[in-house]
Coordinates of C-alpha atoms in Angstrom, one line a residue:
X1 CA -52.8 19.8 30.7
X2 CA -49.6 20.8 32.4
X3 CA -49.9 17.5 34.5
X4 CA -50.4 15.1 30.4
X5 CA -47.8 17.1 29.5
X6 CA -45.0 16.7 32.1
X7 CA -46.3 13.0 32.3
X8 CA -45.7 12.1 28.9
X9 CA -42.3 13.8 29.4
X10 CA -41.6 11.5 32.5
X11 CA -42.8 8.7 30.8
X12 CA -40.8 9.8 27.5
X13 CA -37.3 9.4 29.4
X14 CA -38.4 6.4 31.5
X15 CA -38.0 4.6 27.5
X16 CA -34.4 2.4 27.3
X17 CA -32.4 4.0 24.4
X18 CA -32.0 0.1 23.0
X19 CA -35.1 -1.3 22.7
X20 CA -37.4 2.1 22.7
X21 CA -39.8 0.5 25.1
X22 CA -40.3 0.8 28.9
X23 CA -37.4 0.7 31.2
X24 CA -37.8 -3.3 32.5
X25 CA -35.5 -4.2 35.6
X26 CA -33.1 -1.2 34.9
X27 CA -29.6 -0.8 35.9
X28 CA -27.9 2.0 36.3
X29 CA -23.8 1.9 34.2
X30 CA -20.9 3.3 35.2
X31 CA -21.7 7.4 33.0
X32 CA -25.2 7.7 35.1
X33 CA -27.3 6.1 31.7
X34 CA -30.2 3.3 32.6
X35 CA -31.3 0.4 30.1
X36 CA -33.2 -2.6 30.8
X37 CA -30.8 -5.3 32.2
X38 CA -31.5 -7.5 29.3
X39 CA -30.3 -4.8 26.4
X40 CA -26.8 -4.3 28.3
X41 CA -26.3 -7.6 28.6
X42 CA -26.9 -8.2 24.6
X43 CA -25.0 -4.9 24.1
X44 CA -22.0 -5.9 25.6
X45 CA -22.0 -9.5 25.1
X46 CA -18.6 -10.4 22.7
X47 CA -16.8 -7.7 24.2
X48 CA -13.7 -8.2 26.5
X49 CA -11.4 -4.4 27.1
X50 CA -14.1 -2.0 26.8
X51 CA -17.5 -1.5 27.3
X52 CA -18.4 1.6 25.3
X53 CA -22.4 3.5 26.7
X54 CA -24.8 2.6 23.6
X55 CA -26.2 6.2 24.4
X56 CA -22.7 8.4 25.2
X57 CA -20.1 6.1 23.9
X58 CA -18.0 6.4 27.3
X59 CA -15.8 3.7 27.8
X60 CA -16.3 1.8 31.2
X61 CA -13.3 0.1 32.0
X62 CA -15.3 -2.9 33.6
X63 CA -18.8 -4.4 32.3
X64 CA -20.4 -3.9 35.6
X65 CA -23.8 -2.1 36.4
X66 CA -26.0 -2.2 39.5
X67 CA -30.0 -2.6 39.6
X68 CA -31.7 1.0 39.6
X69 CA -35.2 -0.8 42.0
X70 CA -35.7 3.0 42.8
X71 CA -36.5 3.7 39.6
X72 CA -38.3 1.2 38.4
X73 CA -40.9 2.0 40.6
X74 CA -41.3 5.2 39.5
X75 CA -41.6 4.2 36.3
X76 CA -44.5 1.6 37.2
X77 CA -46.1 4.8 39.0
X78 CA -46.2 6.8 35.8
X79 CA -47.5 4.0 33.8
X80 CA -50.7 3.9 36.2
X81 CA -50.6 7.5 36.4
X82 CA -50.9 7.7 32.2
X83 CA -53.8 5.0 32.6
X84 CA -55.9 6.8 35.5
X85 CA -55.6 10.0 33.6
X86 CA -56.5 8.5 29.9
X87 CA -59.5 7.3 31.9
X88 CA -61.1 10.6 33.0
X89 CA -59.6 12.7 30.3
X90 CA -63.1 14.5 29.1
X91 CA -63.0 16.8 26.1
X92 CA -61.3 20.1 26.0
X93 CA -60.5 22.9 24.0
X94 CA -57.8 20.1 22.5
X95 CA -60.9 18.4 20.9
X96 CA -62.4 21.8 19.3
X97 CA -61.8 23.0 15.8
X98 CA -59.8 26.4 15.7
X99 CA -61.5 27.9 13.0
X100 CA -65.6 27.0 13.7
X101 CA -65.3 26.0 17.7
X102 CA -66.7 22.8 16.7
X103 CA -65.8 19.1 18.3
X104 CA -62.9 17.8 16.0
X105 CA -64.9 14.3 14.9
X106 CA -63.0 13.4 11.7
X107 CA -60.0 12.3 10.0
X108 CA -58.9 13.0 6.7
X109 CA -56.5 10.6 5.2
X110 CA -55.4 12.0 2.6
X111 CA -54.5 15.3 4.5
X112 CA -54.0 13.5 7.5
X113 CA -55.8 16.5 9.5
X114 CA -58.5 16.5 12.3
X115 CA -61.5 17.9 11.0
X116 CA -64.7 19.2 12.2
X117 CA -68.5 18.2 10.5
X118 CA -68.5 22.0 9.1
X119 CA -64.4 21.6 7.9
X120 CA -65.8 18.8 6.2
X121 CA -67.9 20.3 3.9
X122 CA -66.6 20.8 0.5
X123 CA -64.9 22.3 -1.1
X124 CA -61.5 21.8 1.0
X125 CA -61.7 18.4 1.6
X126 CA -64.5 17.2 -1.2
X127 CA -63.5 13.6 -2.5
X128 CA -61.6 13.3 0.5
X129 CA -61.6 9.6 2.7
X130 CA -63.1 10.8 5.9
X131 CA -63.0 8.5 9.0
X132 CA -64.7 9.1 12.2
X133 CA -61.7 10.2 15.1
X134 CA -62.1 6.5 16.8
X135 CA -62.0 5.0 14.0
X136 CA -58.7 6.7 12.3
X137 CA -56.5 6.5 15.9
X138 CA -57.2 2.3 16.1
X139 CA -56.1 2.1 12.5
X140 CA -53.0 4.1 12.7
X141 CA -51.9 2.9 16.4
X142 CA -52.3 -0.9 14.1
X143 CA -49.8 0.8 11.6
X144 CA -47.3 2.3 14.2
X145 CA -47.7 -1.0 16.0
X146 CA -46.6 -2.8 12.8
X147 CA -43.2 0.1 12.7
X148 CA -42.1 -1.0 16.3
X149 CA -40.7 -4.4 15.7
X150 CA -38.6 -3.5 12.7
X151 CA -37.8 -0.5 13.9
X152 CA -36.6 -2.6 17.0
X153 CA -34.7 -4.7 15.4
X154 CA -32.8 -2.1 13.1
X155 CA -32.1 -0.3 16.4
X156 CA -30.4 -4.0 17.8
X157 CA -28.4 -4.3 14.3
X158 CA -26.9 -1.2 14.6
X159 CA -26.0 -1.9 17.9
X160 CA -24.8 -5.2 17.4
X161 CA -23.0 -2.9 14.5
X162 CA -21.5 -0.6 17.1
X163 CA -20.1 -4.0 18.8
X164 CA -18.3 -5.1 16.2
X165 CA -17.0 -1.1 15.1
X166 CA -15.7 -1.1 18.6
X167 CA -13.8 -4.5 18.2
X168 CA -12.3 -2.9 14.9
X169 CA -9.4 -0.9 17.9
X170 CA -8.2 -4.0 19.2
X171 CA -8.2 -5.8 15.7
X172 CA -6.2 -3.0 14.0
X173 CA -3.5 -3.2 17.0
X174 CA -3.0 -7.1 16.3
X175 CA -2.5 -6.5 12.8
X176 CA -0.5 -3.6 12.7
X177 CA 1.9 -5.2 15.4
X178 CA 2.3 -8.2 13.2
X179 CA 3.2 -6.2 10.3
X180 CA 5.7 -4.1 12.6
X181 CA 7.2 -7.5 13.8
X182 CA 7.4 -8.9 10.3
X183 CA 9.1 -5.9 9.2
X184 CA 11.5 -6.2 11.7
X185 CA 12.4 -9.7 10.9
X186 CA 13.0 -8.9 7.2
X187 CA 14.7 -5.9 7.9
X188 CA 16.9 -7.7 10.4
X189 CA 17.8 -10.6 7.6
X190 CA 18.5 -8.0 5.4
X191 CA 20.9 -6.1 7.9
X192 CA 22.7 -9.6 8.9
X193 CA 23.2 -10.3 5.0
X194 CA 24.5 -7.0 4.2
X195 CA 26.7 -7.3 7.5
X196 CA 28.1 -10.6 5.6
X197 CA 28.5 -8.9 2.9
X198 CA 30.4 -6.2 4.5
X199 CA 32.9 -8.1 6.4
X200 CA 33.0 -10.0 3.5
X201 CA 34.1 -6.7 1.1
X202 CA 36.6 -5.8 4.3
X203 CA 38.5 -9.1 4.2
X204 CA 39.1 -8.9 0.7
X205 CA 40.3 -5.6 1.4
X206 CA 42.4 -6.6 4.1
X207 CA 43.6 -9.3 1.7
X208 CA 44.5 -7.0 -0.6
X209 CA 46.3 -4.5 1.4
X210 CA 48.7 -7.3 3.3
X211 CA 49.4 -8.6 -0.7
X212 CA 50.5 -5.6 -1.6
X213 CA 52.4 -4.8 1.3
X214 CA 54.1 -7.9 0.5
X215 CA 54.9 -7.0 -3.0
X216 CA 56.1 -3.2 -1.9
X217 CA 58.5 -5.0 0.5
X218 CA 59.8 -7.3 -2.3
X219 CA 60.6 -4.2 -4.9
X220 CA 62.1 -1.9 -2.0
X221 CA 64.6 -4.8 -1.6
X222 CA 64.7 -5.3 -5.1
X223 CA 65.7 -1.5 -5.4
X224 CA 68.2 -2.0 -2.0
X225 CA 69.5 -4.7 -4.5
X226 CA 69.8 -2.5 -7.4
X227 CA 71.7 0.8 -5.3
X228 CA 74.9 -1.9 -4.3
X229 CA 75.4 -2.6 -8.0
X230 CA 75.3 1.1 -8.5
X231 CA 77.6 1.7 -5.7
X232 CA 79.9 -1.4 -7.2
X233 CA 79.9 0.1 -10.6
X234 CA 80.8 3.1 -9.3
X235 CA 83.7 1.9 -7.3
X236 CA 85.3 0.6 -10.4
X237 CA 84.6 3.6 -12.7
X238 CA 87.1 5.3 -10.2
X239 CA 89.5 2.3 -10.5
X240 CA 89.4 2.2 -14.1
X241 CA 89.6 6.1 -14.2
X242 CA 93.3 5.9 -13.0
X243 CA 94.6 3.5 -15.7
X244 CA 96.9 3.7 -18.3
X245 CA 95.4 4.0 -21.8
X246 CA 96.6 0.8 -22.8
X247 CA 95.4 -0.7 -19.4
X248 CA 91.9 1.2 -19.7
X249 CA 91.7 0.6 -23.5
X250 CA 92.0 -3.0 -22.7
X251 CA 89.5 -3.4 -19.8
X252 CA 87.0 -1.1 -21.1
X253 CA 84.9 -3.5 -23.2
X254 CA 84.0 -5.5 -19.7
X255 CA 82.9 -2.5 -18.0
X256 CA 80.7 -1.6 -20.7
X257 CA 78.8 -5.0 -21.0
X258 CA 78.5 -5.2 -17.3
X259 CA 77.1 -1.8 -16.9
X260 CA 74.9 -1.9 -19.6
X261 CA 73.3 -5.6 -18.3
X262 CA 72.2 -3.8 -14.9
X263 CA 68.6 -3.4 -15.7
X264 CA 66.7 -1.1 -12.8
X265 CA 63.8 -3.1 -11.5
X266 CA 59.8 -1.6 -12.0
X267 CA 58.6 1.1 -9.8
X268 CA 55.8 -0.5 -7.8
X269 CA 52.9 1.2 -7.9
X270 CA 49.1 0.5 -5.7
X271 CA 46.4 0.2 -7.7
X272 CA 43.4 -1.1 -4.9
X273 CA 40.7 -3.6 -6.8
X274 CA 37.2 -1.7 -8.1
X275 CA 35.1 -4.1 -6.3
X276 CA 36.7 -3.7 -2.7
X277 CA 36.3 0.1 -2.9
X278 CA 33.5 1.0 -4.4
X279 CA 30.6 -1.1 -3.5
X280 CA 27.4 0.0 -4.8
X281 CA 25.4 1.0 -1.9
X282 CA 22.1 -0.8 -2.6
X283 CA 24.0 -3.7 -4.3
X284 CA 23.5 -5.9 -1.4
X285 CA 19.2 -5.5 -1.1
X286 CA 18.9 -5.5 -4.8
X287 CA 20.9 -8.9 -5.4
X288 CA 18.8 -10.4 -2.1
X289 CA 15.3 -9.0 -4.4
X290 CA 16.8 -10.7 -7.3
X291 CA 17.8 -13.8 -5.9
X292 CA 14.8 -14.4 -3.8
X293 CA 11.8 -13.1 -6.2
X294 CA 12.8 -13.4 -9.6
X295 CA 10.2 -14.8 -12.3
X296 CA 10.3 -16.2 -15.7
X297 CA 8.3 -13.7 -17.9
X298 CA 7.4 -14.2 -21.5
X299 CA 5.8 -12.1 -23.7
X300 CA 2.0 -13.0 -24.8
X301 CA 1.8 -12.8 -29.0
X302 CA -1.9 -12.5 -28.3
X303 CA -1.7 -9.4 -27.2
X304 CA 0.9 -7.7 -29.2
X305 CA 0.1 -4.5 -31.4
X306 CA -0.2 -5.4 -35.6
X307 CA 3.2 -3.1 -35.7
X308 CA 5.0 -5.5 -33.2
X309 CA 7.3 -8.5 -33.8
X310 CA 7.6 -11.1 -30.9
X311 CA 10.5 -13.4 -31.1
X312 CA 9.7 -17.4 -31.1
X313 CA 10.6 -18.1 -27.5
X314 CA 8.5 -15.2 -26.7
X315 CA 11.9 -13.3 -25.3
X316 CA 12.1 -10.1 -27.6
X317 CA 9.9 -7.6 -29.3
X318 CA 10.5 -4.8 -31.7
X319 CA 9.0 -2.3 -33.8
X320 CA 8.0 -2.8 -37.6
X321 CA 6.8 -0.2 -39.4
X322 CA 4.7 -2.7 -41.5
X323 CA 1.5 -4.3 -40.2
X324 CA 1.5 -7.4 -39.4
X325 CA -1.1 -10.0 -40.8
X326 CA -2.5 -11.0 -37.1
X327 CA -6.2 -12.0 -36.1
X328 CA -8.2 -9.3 -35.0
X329 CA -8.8 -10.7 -31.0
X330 CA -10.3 -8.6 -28.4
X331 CA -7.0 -8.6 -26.2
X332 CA -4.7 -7.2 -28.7
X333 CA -3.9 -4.0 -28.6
X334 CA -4.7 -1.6 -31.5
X335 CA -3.8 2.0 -30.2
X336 CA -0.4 1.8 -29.3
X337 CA 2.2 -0.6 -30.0
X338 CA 2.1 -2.7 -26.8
X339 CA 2.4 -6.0 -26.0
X340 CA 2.0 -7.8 -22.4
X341 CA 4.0 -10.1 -20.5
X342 CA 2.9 -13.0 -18.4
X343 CA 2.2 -15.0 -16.0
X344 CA -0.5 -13.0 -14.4
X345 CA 0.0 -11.9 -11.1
X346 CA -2.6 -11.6 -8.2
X347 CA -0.4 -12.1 -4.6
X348 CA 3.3 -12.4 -3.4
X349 CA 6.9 -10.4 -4.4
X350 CA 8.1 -10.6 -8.4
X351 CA 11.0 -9.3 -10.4
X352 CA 12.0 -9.5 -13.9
X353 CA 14.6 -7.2 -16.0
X354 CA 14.3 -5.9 -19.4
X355 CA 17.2 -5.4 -21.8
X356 CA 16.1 -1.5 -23.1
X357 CA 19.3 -0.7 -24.6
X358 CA 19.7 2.8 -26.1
X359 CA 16.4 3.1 -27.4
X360 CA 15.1 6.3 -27.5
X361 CA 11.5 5.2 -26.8
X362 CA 9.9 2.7 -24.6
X363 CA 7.9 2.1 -21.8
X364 CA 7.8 -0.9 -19.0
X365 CA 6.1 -1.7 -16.0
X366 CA 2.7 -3.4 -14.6
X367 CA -1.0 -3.5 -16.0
X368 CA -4.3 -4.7 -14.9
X369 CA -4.7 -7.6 -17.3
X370 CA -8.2 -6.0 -17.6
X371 CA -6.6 -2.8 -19.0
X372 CA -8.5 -0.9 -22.3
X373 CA -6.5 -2.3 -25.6
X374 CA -7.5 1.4 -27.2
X375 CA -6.0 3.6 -24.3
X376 CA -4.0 6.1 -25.8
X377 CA -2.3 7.3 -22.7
X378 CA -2.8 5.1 -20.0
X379 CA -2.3 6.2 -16.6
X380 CA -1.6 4.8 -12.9
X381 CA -5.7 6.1 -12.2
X382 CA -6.4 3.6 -15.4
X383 CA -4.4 0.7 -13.6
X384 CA -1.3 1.2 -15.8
X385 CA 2.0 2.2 -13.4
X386 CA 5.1 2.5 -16.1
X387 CA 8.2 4.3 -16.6
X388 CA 8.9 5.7 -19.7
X389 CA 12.0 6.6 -21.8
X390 CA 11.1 10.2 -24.2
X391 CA 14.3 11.6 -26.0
X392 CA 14.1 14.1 -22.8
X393 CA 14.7 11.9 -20.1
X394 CA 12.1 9.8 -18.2
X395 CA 8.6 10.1 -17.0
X396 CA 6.6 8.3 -14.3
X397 CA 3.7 10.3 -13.4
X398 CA 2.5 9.5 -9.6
X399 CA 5.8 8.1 -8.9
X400 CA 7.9 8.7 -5.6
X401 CA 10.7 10.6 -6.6
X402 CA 9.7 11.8 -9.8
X403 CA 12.4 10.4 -11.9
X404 CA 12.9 13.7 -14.4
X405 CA 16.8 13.8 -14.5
X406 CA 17.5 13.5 -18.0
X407 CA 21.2 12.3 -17.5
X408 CA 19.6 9.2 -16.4
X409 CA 20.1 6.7 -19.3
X410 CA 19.9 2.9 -17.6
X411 CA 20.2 -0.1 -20.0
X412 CA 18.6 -2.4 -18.4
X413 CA 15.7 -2.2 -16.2
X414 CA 14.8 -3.7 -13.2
X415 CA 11.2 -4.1 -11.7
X416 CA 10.1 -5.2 -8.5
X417 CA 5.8 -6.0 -7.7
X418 CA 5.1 -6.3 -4.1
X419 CA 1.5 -7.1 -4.1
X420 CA 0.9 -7.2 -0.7
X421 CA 2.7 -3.8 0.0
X422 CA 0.8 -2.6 -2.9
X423 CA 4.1 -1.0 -4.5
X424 CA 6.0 -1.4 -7.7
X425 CA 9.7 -0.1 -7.9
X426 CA 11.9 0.2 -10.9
X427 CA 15.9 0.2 -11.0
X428 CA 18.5 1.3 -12.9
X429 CA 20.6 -2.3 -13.6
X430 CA 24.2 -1.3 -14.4
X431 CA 24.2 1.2 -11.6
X432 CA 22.4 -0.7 -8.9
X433 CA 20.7 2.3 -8.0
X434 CA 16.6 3.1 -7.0
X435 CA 14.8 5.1 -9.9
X436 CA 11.4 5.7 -8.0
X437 CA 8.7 3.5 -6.8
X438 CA 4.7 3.9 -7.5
X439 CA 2.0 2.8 -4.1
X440 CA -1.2 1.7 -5.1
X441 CA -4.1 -0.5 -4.1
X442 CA -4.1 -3.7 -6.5
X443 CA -7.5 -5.1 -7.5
X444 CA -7.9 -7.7 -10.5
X445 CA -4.4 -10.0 -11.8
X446 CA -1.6 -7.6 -13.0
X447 CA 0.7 -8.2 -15.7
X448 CA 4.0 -6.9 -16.8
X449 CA 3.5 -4.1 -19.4
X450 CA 5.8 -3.6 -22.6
X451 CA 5.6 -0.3 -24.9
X452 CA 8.0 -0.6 -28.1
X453 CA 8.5 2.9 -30.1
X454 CA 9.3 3.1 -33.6
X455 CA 13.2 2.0 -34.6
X456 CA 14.9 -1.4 -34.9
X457 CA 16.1 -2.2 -31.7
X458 CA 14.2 -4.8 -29.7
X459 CA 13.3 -5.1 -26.0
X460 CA 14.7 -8.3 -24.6
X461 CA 13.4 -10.0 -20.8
X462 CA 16.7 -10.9 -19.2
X463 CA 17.4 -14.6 -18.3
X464 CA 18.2 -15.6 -15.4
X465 CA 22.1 -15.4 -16.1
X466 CA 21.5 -12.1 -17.9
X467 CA 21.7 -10.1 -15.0
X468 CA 24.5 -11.8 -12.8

C-alpha cells in the first residue's frame, strides 16, 4: 500500500498546473516549475516584457524554457507502473467493511458510501438506490470524465485572464504618462500666458512710473519757477520799504496786484493705477477658463418648481410665493423650489456664471439630469454637487476646502465642470478667487442645478459680456 500510495503521489505532481493532465514534452522555466511545452507556449503567447510563472507568479525576464527529456521519462515510468500494479491489485483489507468484515460490494447513491450485503440491509439504507461497486465506479469515472473538459477550459480562461491582468502594468504606465505629458503641456500654456500677462502688467507699470516721473520733474520746475518770483517779490518789498510815503502811497497799488496774481502751482502727488498693483492672483487662469470653456446655459421651464418664475428668454428665475398654474410632468420638481439648466452635459470642460446678488438663499451647481424631483436634501452621494448660500455663510458638504467662512459674500458665481477630471469648482466672481472644488466619478448627462429661496430677487445666468 505504501508503494499505490507514494505512486499516486508521484504521479499526482507529474500533472501540468495548466491543463491538469499528464506532463506531455515538459520544459523546465526559469523558477524550477514544468508544464507541457504546448501550455507555456499558449500562456505566454501576447506577452512582450514579462513572463509571469502561471503557478508562482515570478517574473522571468525572457520567455525562454528548455525541454525537461529526463523527466518525461519518469513520468512515462509511473504511468506503466500505475498500470502493472491496477493489474495485480487483489482485494485487501481496503475492500472489507469496517463494521461486519464483509467485502464492500455496493454503492449507495444517495449516501454515496461503499456498503457491504449485511450494511445493506434495512433499516439504514432501506429505499436506498444500490449499485453493484463495478457498476457505480464506470458511472461516476463517465461523470468526472464529463467535469474535465470544462474544468479545462475554465482553468485556460483564467489563465488567458492572468494574461491580460498582467498586461494591465504596462497599460496603466502608457496612460498615466500621457496624462503627465498632457498636464504638462497645459500647464506650460498656462505659465507662458500668465508670463504674458506679467510682463504685460510690468510694462504698464514701467509706463507709469517714467509718466510720472515726467510729471514730478515738470512741477519741481514749476515750483523752481514759483521760488524766483518769491525771491523777486521780495526784493522789491525791501525797495518799496525805504520810500517816502508819498512815493510808497503811490506805488503801492502795483505791488499789491502783482503779488496777489502769483498763484503757487499744485503739489504733485503719486497715486500708482489699481490694476498695475494689485493683480488678482488667479485672474490670469480664471479669465483663460472663461475664455476657452464658456457655455450658453438656459434654464428649462419644464423643470421648474410650481413656486418658481422663469423669465421668457429662459435667463432669470425667482421665487413666488403663489403657485403657479403648470402641468403636472414627471421632470418638474415638487419638493423644493428648483429648476435646471441646460444643455446636458456628458464629456469635455464647461463654465457658466450666475448673477446671485444679495440673496440670502440659494443654491447652484451640477445634477445628474436623472436626479429624484422629490429629494429634499440632495447630496453629492445622490449625484447633486452644489454650494449653497444660508444666512450663516456657505455650505458644500464633500467639498475641498470646506467653504464655511461666513464673511464670504460673492455676487456672482462662477462654475467650472471638468468631466474628464471628474471635478466641479466654483468661484467667487468679483474677487477672482477659488471657493472649493468637489471630485467625483460622473456617470449619466449632468446638468447645471438652480435652487431659488423665498424673496424677490431673481437668479440671473450671466451673458457672455456679463462677466468681462
Amino acid at each position: 500500500m505504501a508503494v499505490a500510495a507514494a505512486l499516486t503521489r508521484l504521479q499526482a505532481e507529474a500533472k501540468c498546473p495548466i491543463c491538469l493532465d499528464d506532463l506531455r514534452d515538459p520544459v523546465t522555466i526559469e523558477c524550477g516549475h514544468n508544464f507541457c511545452r504546448f501550455c507555456i507556449q499558449q500562456s505566454w503567447a501576447d506577452l512582450q516584457d514579462r513572463f509571469p510563472c502561471p503557478t508562482c507568479r515570478h517574473q522571468c525576464e525572457e520567455g525562454h524554457f528548455r525541454s525537461n527529456t529526463q523527466l518525461g521519462r519518469m513520468i512515462e515510468i509511473a504511468r506503466l507502473l500505475h498500470i502493472s500494479l491496477r493489474k495485480r491489485k487483489r482485494p485487501d483489507k481496503t475492500n472489507l467493511c469496517e463494521k461486519h468484515d464483509e467485502v464492500l460490494t455496493l454503492f449507495c447513491e444517495e449516501d454515496l458510501e461503499l456498503l457491504c450485503a449485511l450494511c445493506a440491509r434495512p433499516p439504514d439504507h432501506y429505499g436506498h438506490h444500490m449499485r453493484p461497486v463495478e457498476e457505480a465506479a464506470s458511472h461516476h469515472r463517465e461523470t468526472l470524465q464529463s467535469y474535465m473538459e470544462p474544468l479545462k477550459r475554465r482553468v485556460a480562461d483564467v489563465q488567458k485572464l492572468i494574461s491580460i491582468q498582467s498586461k494591465i502594468p504596462l497599460e496603466l504606465r502608457e496612460k498615466v504618462e500621457h496624462q503627465k505629458q498632457k498636464l504638462s503641456s497645459e500647464f506650460e500654456l498656462l505659465n507662458q500666458f500668465l508670463e504674458r500677462e506679467q510682463q504685460a502688467a510690468l510694462s504698464r507699470l514701467a509706463e507709469e512710473e517714467k509718466d510720472i516721473q515726467q510729471k514730478l520733474s515738470e512741477n519741481i520746475t514749476a515750483f523752481s519757477n514759483y521760488a524766483c518770483t518769491l525771491k523777486s517779490l521780495l526784493s522789491r518789498l525791501e525797495e518799496h520799504h525805504v520810500l517816502s510815503e508819498v512815493e510808497l502811497l503811490s506805488q503801492i497799488k502795483h505791488f499789491y496786484q502783482k503779488s496777489d496774481s502769483e498763484i503757487s502751482p499744485p503739489i504733485f502727488s503719486i497715486h500708482l493705477k489699481r490694476e498695475a498693483c494689485n493683480f488678482p492672483p488667479q485672474y490670469s487662469a480664471l479669465q483663460k477658463i472663461i475664455k476657452e470653456f464658456k457655455v450658453d446655459i438656459v434654464l428649462d421651464p419644464e423643470t421648474a418648481h410650481p413656486n418658481l418664475i422663469v423669465s421668457e428668454d429662459k435667463k432669470c428665475v425667482r421665487y413666488t410665493k403663489r403657485k403657479q398654474n403648470v402641468p403636472d410632468i414627471a421632470k418638474r420638481f415638487t419638493a423644493n423650489p428648483v429648476v435646471l439648466g441646460l444643455p446636458d452635459f456628458r464629456s469635455g470642460r464647461h463654465f457658466w456664471e450666475v448673477e446671485v446678488g444679495d440673496k440670502s438663499e440659494w443654491a447652484v451647481g451640477v445634477c445628474r439630469a436623472s436626479l429624484s424631483t422629490k429629494a429634499r436634501r440632495p447630496s453629492a452621494q445622490q449625484g447633486c454637487w452644489k454650494i449653497r448660500q444660508l444666512n450663516d455663510g456657505y455650505e458644500a458638504p464633500g467639498a475641498d476646502p470646506a467653504p464655511l467662512r461666513s464673511d464670504l459674500r460673492a455676487r456672482g458665481i462662477g462654475i467650472f465642470l471638468d468631466c474628464e477630471l471628474g471635478e466641479i469648482s466654483f468661484y467667487n466672481m468679483p474677487e477672482k478667487s477659488h471657493i472649493c472644488t468637489f471630485t467625483d466619478t460622473f456617470s449619466g448627462p449632468l446638468r447645471p442645478y438652480f435652487f431659488i429661496g423665498p424673496g424677490s430677487k431673481p437668479l440671473r445666468i450671466c451673458t457672455g459680456t456679463d462677466s468681462e
